[in-house]
Amino acid sequence: MIGNDMFERWARLVGNPEFIGDPRFRDDLRRGENRAVITEAMDHWLVSRTSAQAIADLEAARIPAGPVLSTREVLDDPQVKFRELLQYVDYPGAPRPVPLANTAVRLSVTPGQIRRRAPMLGEHTDEVLRELGYSGEEIRTLRTAGAV
């Protein structure tokens, strides 16, 4: 079964080879149902390692792994910067431009981009109502009534 080889490598690495024959971990579905046991084993294994040590050990065992970054670490990550995964945009009330997730995939013909920031609550209400055919007077009436 696909995935069992990786699970077996992981079980040996974290010091729980008995998991390999355990019916609770026979396949991905059962592992998911018993994730608390797996999480506990992983937590126990991780407690004595730095992130770098754990990732190195997992990679050596051919188990895909990567760090869980804090918000600050993501903002400062060289790969995030190089790939321009965040685009900084002015936002009302913010003391400096705020990071927005940029398009992760860049296509040559249609590369995608952030054209504008998300609107503030109600920022485009009048514009949308005018597009729907409401007059200025009708919009004022709706505002006075608290409907918008």
Coordinates of C-alpha atoms in Angstrom, one line a residue:
M1 CA 0.0 0.0 0.0
I2 CA 1.3 3.4 -0.9
G3 CA 2.4 5.4 2.1
N4 CA 3.1 2.5 4.3
D5 CA 6.9 2.6 3.6
M6 CA 7.0 6.2 4.7
F7 CA 4.9 5.5 7.8
E8 CA 7.3 2.6 8.7
R9 CA 10.3 4.9 8.3
W10 CA 8.6 7.5 10.5
A11 CA 7.6 4.9 13.2
R12 CA 11.2 3.7 13.4
L13 CA 12.6 7.2 13.5
V14 CA 10.4 8.4 16.4
G15 CA 11.1 5.2 18.3
N16 CA 7.7 3.5 17.9
P17 CA 8.4 0.5 15.6
E18 CA 5.4 -1.3 17.2
F19 CA 3.2 1.0 15.3
I20 CA 4.1 -0.8 12.1
G21 CA 2.0 -3.9 12.8
D22 CA -0.7 -2.1 14.8
P23 CA -4.1 -2.4 13.1
R24 CA -4.9 1.2 14.2
F25 CA -2.3 2.4 11.7
R26 CA -2.8 -0.1 8.9
D27 CA -3.7 2.6 6.3
D28 CA -4.1 6.4 6.0
L29 CA -7.8 6.3 7.1
R30 CA -7.1 4.5 10.3
R31 CA -4.1 6.7 11.0
G32 CA -6.3 9.7 10.7
E33 CA -8.8 8.1 13.1
N34 CA -6.0 7.5 15.6
R35 CA -4.1 10.8 15.0
A36 CA -4.0 11.6 18.7
V37 CA -1.7 8.6 19.3
I38 CA 0.5 9.6 16.3
T39 CA 0.5 13.2 17.4
E40 CA 1.5 12.2 21.0
A41 CA 4.4 10.1 19.6
M42 CA 5.6 12.9 17.3
D43 CA 5.4 15.5 20.2
H44 CA 7.4 13.2 22.4
W45 CA 10.0 12.8 19.7
L46 CA 10.2 16.5 19.0
V47 CA 10.5 17.7 22.6
S48 CA 14.3 16.9 22.7
R49 CA 15.1 18.4 19.2
T50 CA 15.4 21.8 17.7
S51 CA 13.4 22.4 14.5
A52 CA 16.6 22.1 12.4
Q53 CA 17.5 18.8 14.0
A54 CA 14.0 17.4 13.5
I55 CA 13.9 18.5 9.9
A56 CA 17.3 17.0 9.2
D57 CA 16.4 13.7 10.8
L58 CA 13.1 13.6 8.9
E59 CA 14.8 14.4 5.6
A60 CA 17.4 11.8 6.3
A61 CA 14.6 9.2 6.7
R62 CA 13.1 10.5 3.4
I63 CA 10.0 11.9 5.1
P64 CA 8.9 15.3 3.7
A65 CA 9.2 18.0 6.4
G66 CA 9.5 21.7 6.7
P67 CA 9.4 24.3 9.5
V68 CA 6.3 25.8 10.9
L69 CA 7.1 29.5 10.8
S70 CA 5.9 32.4 12.9
T71 CA 4.3 35.3 11.2
R72 CA 7.5 37.3 11.5
E73 CA 9.6 34.4 10.1
V74 CA 7.3 34.2 7.1
L75 CA 7.5 38.0 6.5
D76 CA 11.3 37.7 6.7
D77 CA 11.8 34.5 4.8
P78 CA 14.2 34.9 1.8
Q79 CA 12.1 32.5 -0.4
V80 CA 8.9 34.4 0.3
K81 CA 10.7 37.7 -0.6
F82 CA 12.3 36.3 -3.7
R83 CA 9.1 34.8 -5.1
E84 CA 7.2 38.0 -4.1
L85 CA 4.6 35.9 -2.4
L86 CA 3.5 38.9 -0.3
Q87 CA 2.7 42.3 -1.8
Y88 CA 2.6 45.3 0.5
V89 CA -0.4 47.5 0.0
D90 CA -1.5 50.7 1.7
Y91 CA -4.5 50.2 3.9
P92 CA -6.6 52.8 5.7
G93 CA -5.7 53.1 9.4
A94 CA -2.6 51.0 9.1
P95 CA 0.7 52.8 10.0
R96 CA 2.5 51.2 7.1
P97 CA 1.7 49.0 4.1
V98 CA 0.2 45.6 5.0
P99 CA 1.2 42.3 3.4
L100 CA -1.3 40.6 1.2
A101 CA -0.9 37.1 -0.3
N102 CA 0.2 37.6 -3.9
T103 CA -0.7 35.0 -6.6
A104 CA 1.5 32.0 -5.9
V105 CA 1.6 30.8 -9.5
R106 CA 2.9 33.2 -12.2
L107 CA 1.7 32.6 -15.7
S108 CA 3.5 34.2 -18.6
V109 CA 0.4 35.4 -20.5
T110 CA -1.9 36.0 -17.6
P111 CA 0.4 36.5 -14.6
G112 CA -2.2 37.8 -12.1
Q113 CA -1.7 40.5 -9.6
I114 CA -3.2 42.4 -6.7
R115 CA -4.9 45.4 -8.3
R116 CA -6.3 46.9 -5.2
R117 CA -6.8 46.4 -1.5
A118 CA -9.9 44.9 0.0
P119 CA -12.5 47.5 0.6
M120 CA -13.4 48.8 4.0
L121 CA -16.9 47.9 5.2
G122 CA -19.4 49.8 3.2
E123 CA -16.8 51.6 1.1
H124 CA -18.4 50.9 -2.2
T125 CA -22.0 50.8 -1.2
D126 CA -23.1 54.0 -3.0
E127 CA -21.2 52.9 -6.1
V128 CA -22.9 49.5 -6.1
L129 CA -26.3 50.9 -5.5
R130 CA -25.9 53.5 -8.3
E131 CA -24.9 50.6 -10.6
L132 CA -28.1 48.9 -9.6
G133 CA -30.1 51.9 -10.7
Y134 CA -30.7 53.7 -7.3
S135 CA -30.7 57.5 -7.4
G136 CA -28.8 59.7 -5.0
E137 CA -32.0 60.5 -3.2
E138 CA -32.9 56.8 -2.9
I139 CA -29.5 56.0 -1.5
R140 CA -29.8 58.9 1.1
T141 CA -33.2 57.5 2.1
L142 CA -31.7 54.0 2.6
R143 CA -28.9 55.5 4.7
T144 CA -31.4 57.5 6.8
A145 CA -33.4 54.4 7.4
G146 CA -30.3 52.5 8.4
A147 CA -30.8 50.0 5.7
V148 CA -27.2 50.5 4.4

